[in-house]
DNA sequence: TATTAACCGAGACGGTACGTCGGGTCTTGTA
DNA sequence: TACAAGACCCGACGTACCGTCTCGGTTAATA
């Protein structure tokens, strides 16, 4: 999945499956896909150089070789733009290769997530948009669909694999299964983010091992109840 | 603990309780302690109404009935001011009453921490200053000493109590003990923050119970190794 | 006289009544004569509502139910469009009916010219295009041929009638006669415009009478020399 | 009279005689008189280089070495600023030295006024602000008090001198005297402006002579009625 | 008690970025 | 080929805050 077919990226339109516009016969000059790409690239570059606080949309437009109006036609503001720009990184970087055991899978995803958080563009942007989202429902939804839900899928996939391997029991109640997945997700993502950004300590192999042990033991002992 | 003896809170000096100054014979009109209080109150009020993004120092000064100059004499900028303003809330809210068992203690602290995060002034401010701190070493230190370290003390205290009760084994290696405390802290604080602000789901009794079970089981099984 | 045969009105071609083109075998869809009319009407309407300063070509196009492209195909810019739009008014409004005496003729033309200047579309547009023309030779020529020269013809016609009636002497030197006509034209048009737009006082019968007396006495006494 | 004591120049304040502010105890940092001067100078320079149409307030501020906000604190927009900037030229340039006769006085003022209109900053600005004033009452008042009334005083002064010399009769009815002064003013100013800016022909000695003759003859013959 | 130095309010200052608007050009699909 | 639609680049707009600075005036410790 690339940024091209992500739902709700552009400000208007809402990307129907067939690409048509609501008004009926799509008319006028179509939007430049090249501009979209250039803007998102420029946003990431500016994030690296300047950080969230000093990032200005005028500067992004200039870097992208694009007029400010072109940028505002597609995104409502800094928050929306940055969410889309970093979401693309989550697309590229987060996978869950089968490493053969639950422990290895968790350690793997922890380290890959930590590596993503180490990148200056994510480090500076992620907390900032989350902070803004506390006051902006639409932004919260955008973050959820563009970033959070994709991470959560990894948890579901990892659990399924562990169950297939017999490392975790199958859960009969689907509601409680969903609750458990949410819990595990918040624990993993929360611990890694907190370690990396709040405590500002490295998420290295040692830490990942300790954390994973704690979690796997907890899961094995707690979930069956 | 008040803002008076917090290290490096005010920009210069630091208004000792007796009003004296370190340099010896400095004269002139002393700073108004009333102004300090009014500014921090106004900051919290503005955070609630406007959120981090729309908060402006000119507006804070106006609310506090104070000139902008007075504000800048005491704080270097928005970040520093907000850290001090929300740090005071952490002072008031974070305690660890002995509830009789490790499980009860953890559940208690999780719920109290979640309640603090529910307040609009903390919710909007905490992530924002953390985001800024990714590019500002001094701010990171200020956050650490004003907020993080105080939370971490609760972990140390809770572990000590649990060890006294025999719920957790005493750790012989002090270095590994410190690592474990850090890990537990990141897991608790991270999970709660992530649940409350990123997943934007309520941290209620049920969630606290599930999380605490997972953690206690994990601790009991994993730490002895 | 309509906009169709006015020299250089439209940007290219000039939309003959029969739709043919001078170059011979040019093919393709002919320009809509309806569009021309709608654009000029919309321009005048927009001038009345918004004045020169707030007039925008996008708005004019929208009012005319026409694409901006269509507008720019015909006129080079705001100035040219407005000159053409108001020139049409001068076509309709400026005549010189023979009122029987030089005094009556002058009073008549003064009042008719003042009435034209009272119309909001002329009032706001005329000075504006003149202002622009101080920096734009082509615009100056366009104004001259579309507006000024037509007014000046009235002076020549009026003088001829007065000479025929014996109210003014025939001038032998054609060069000095032209100079005099220019002078009289600047005095009449200038005084009326200045009274109406700069002094912003009404050009009523009383003023017209006073002005005409001054002018006729001056002409009778001064020109023979 | 200089721009310093001109009424209503600044946006707020209204220039009390003692320079005090309405709110009672004038407080805060006082406005820089230097900035005022620099802005008006820069405005005239920009008018010369760019003309009214291309003049931008951001550019003026930059030339003046001043922030845009400083400019907007003092003037509401382009129109007001330019009126004040050119009004200063009228102050400096328009005098009425006694040349010994009515004819010489009129010729003198015509030529001096024409010279002022030849300057690129006045040429491009004057008609433009008049055009805008047709839709803006406040601007019209500002033009009247800053420019028009000062020119009109020359007419009154010239008539008085001519009456003292016995070239013109004293007028008994003050109301009709005022009407006559207005008429003469519109004729002189209007004719010169029209010749210079609309007809775009030079106002040289020859034209001034012809015009003055026409006017003086007219005055001598028409006014006594 | 008088001095005096630092404080305080008000608000102007030079900046940077904002988000919008209009100008004039271009690229679509359709007539 | 013209046309409606609308995206494009560009430049200016007027506003909001930033953090600094200058004012006149106040206030407590010191001399």
Tab-separated table of N, CA and C in Angstrom, chain B residues 1-7 14-15:
chain	number	residue	atom	x	y	z
B	1	UNK	N	6.308	20.522	47.832
B	1	UNK	CA	7.315	21.187	46.974
B	1	UNK	C	6.652	22.268	46.101
B	2	UNK	N	7.168	23.426	46.126
B	2	UNK	CA	6.569	24.511	45.334
B	2	UNK	C	7.560	24.964	44.280
B	3	UNK	N	7.091	25.873	43.464
B	3	UNK	CA	7.962	26.349	42.399
B	3	UNK	C	9.156	27.128	42.958
B	4	UNK	N	9.061	27.481	44.231
B	4	UNK	CA	10.120	28.327	44.792
B	4	UNK	C	11.462	27.607	44.823
B	5	UNK	N	11.460	26.352	45.230
B	5	UNK	CA	12.749	25.664	45.341
B	5	UNK	C	12.999	24.686	44.200
B	6	UNK	N	12.197	24.792	43.159
B	6	UNK	CA	12.467	23.940	42.014
B	6	UNK	C	13.708	24.456	41.318
B	7	UNK	N	14.627	23.550	40.964
B	7	UNK	CA	15.863	24.037	40.353
B	7	UNK	C	15.576	24.709	39.007
B	14	UNK	N	15.838	33.035	41.416
B	14	UNK	CA	15.089	31.924	41.961
B	14	UNK	C	14.414	32.232	43.271
B	15	UNK	N	14.164	33.452	43.517
B	15	UNK	CA	13.324	33.932	44.634
B	15	UNK	C	13.307	32.994	45.839
